[in-house]
XYZ file of C-alpha atoms in Angstrom:
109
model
C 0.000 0.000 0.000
C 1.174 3.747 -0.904
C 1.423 5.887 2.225
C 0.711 8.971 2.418
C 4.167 10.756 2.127
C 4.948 8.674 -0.689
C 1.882 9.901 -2.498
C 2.864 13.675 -1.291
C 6.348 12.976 -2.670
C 4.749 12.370 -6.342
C 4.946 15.533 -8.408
C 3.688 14.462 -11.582
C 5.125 17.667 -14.029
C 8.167 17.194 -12.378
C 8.427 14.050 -13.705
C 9.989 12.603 -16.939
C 8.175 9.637 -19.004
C 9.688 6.784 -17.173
C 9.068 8.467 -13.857
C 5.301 9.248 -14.814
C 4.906 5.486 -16.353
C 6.379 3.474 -13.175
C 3.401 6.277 -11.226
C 0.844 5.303 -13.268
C 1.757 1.321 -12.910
C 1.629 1.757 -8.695
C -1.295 3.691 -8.715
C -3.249 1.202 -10.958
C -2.009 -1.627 -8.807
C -3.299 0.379 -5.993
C -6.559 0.772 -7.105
C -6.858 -2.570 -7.899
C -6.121 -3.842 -4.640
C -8.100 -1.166 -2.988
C -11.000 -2.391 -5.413
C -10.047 -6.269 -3.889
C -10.304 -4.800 -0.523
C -13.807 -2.893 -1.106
C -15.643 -6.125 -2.755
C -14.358 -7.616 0.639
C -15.328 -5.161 2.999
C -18.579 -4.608 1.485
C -19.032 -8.644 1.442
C -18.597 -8.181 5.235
C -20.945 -4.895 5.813
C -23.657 -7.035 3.874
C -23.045 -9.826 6.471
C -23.089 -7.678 9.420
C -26.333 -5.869 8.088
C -28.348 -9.607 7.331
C -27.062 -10.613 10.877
C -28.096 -7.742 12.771
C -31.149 -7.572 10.889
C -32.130 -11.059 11.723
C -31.275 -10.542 15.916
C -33.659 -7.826 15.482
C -36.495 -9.800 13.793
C -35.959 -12.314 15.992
C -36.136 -9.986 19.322
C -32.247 -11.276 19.914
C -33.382 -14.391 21.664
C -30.863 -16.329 19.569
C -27.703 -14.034 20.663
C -28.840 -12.361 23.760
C -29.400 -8.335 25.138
C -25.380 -8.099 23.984
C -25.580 -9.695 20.792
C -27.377 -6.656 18.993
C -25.008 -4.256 20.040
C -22.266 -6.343 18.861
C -23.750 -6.603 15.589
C -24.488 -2.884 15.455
C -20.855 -2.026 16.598
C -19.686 -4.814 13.765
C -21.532 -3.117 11.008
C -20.474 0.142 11.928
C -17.271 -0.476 11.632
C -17.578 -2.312 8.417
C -19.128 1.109 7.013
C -16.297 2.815 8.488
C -13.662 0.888 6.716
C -15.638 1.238 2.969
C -15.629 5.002 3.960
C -11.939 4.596 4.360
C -11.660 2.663 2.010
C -13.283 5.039 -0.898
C -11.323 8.090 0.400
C -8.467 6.145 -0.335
C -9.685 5.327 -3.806
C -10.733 9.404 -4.463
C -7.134 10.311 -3.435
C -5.745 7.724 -5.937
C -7.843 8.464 -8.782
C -7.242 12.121 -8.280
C -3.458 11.697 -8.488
C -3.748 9.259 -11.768
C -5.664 12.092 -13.098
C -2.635 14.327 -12.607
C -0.125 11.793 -14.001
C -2.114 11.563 -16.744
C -2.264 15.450 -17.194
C 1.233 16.029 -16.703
C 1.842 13.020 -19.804
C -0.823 15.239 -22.231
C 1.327 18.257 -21.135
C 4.406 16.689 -22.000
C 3.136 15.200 -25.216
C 2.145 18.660 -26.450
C 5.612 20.320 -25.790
C-alpha cells in the first residue's frame, strides 16, 4: 500500500516519461487492490447488516441483550472501513488524473 508521504512525494510535471509510467503502474495496482479490498469489505458490511437484521427480527433471543449491540458495533465499523476505504480510492484516482495530465502536457511540448 502507498502511504501517504509517498503519495505527497509524487509531483507528476516534475516528472519525466519513465518516472510518470512506473506512477501510473503503482497507482493502478493500488486501485486494484483497494478495489479487492472494497468487494471484501462490502461482502462483510452485507453480512453484518443480514445478521443484525435477523437478531432484530428475531427480538435477539438467539444471541442475547449483547448480541445486537455487537452486531451494530460490527456493522459500523464495516461502514467505516468502505468510507476509508473510498477516500483512499478518491485520493488515488485524483493523483492518476494528474499523471495523466502532466503526460498530455508533456506530449504537447
Amino acid at each position: 500500500m502507498l502511504s501517504a508521504a509517498e503519495l505527497a512525494e509524487c509531483k507528476p510535471h516534475a516528472l519525466d516519461f519513465a518516472g510518470r509510467a512506473h506512477w501510473r503502474v503503482r497507482l493502478v495496482a493500488e486501485l486494484v487492490e483497494i478495489n479487492a479490498m472494497h468487494l471484501r469489505a462490502e461482502t462483510r458490511r452485507a453480512g453484518a447488516d443480514i445478521e443484525l437484521q435477523g437478531a432484530l427480527e428475531q427480538g435477539s433471543l438467539l444471541r442475547g441483550a449483547g448480541g445486537v449491540t455487537e452486531l451494530r458495533q460490527a456493522l459500523s465499523a464495516a461502514e467505516a472501513q468502505l468510507d476509508a476505504l473510498e477516500q483512499q480510492r478518491e485520493e488515488l484516482l485524483a493523483m492518476l488524473d494528474a499523471v495523466n495530465a502532466a503526460e498530455a502536457g508533456g506530449r504537447l511540448s
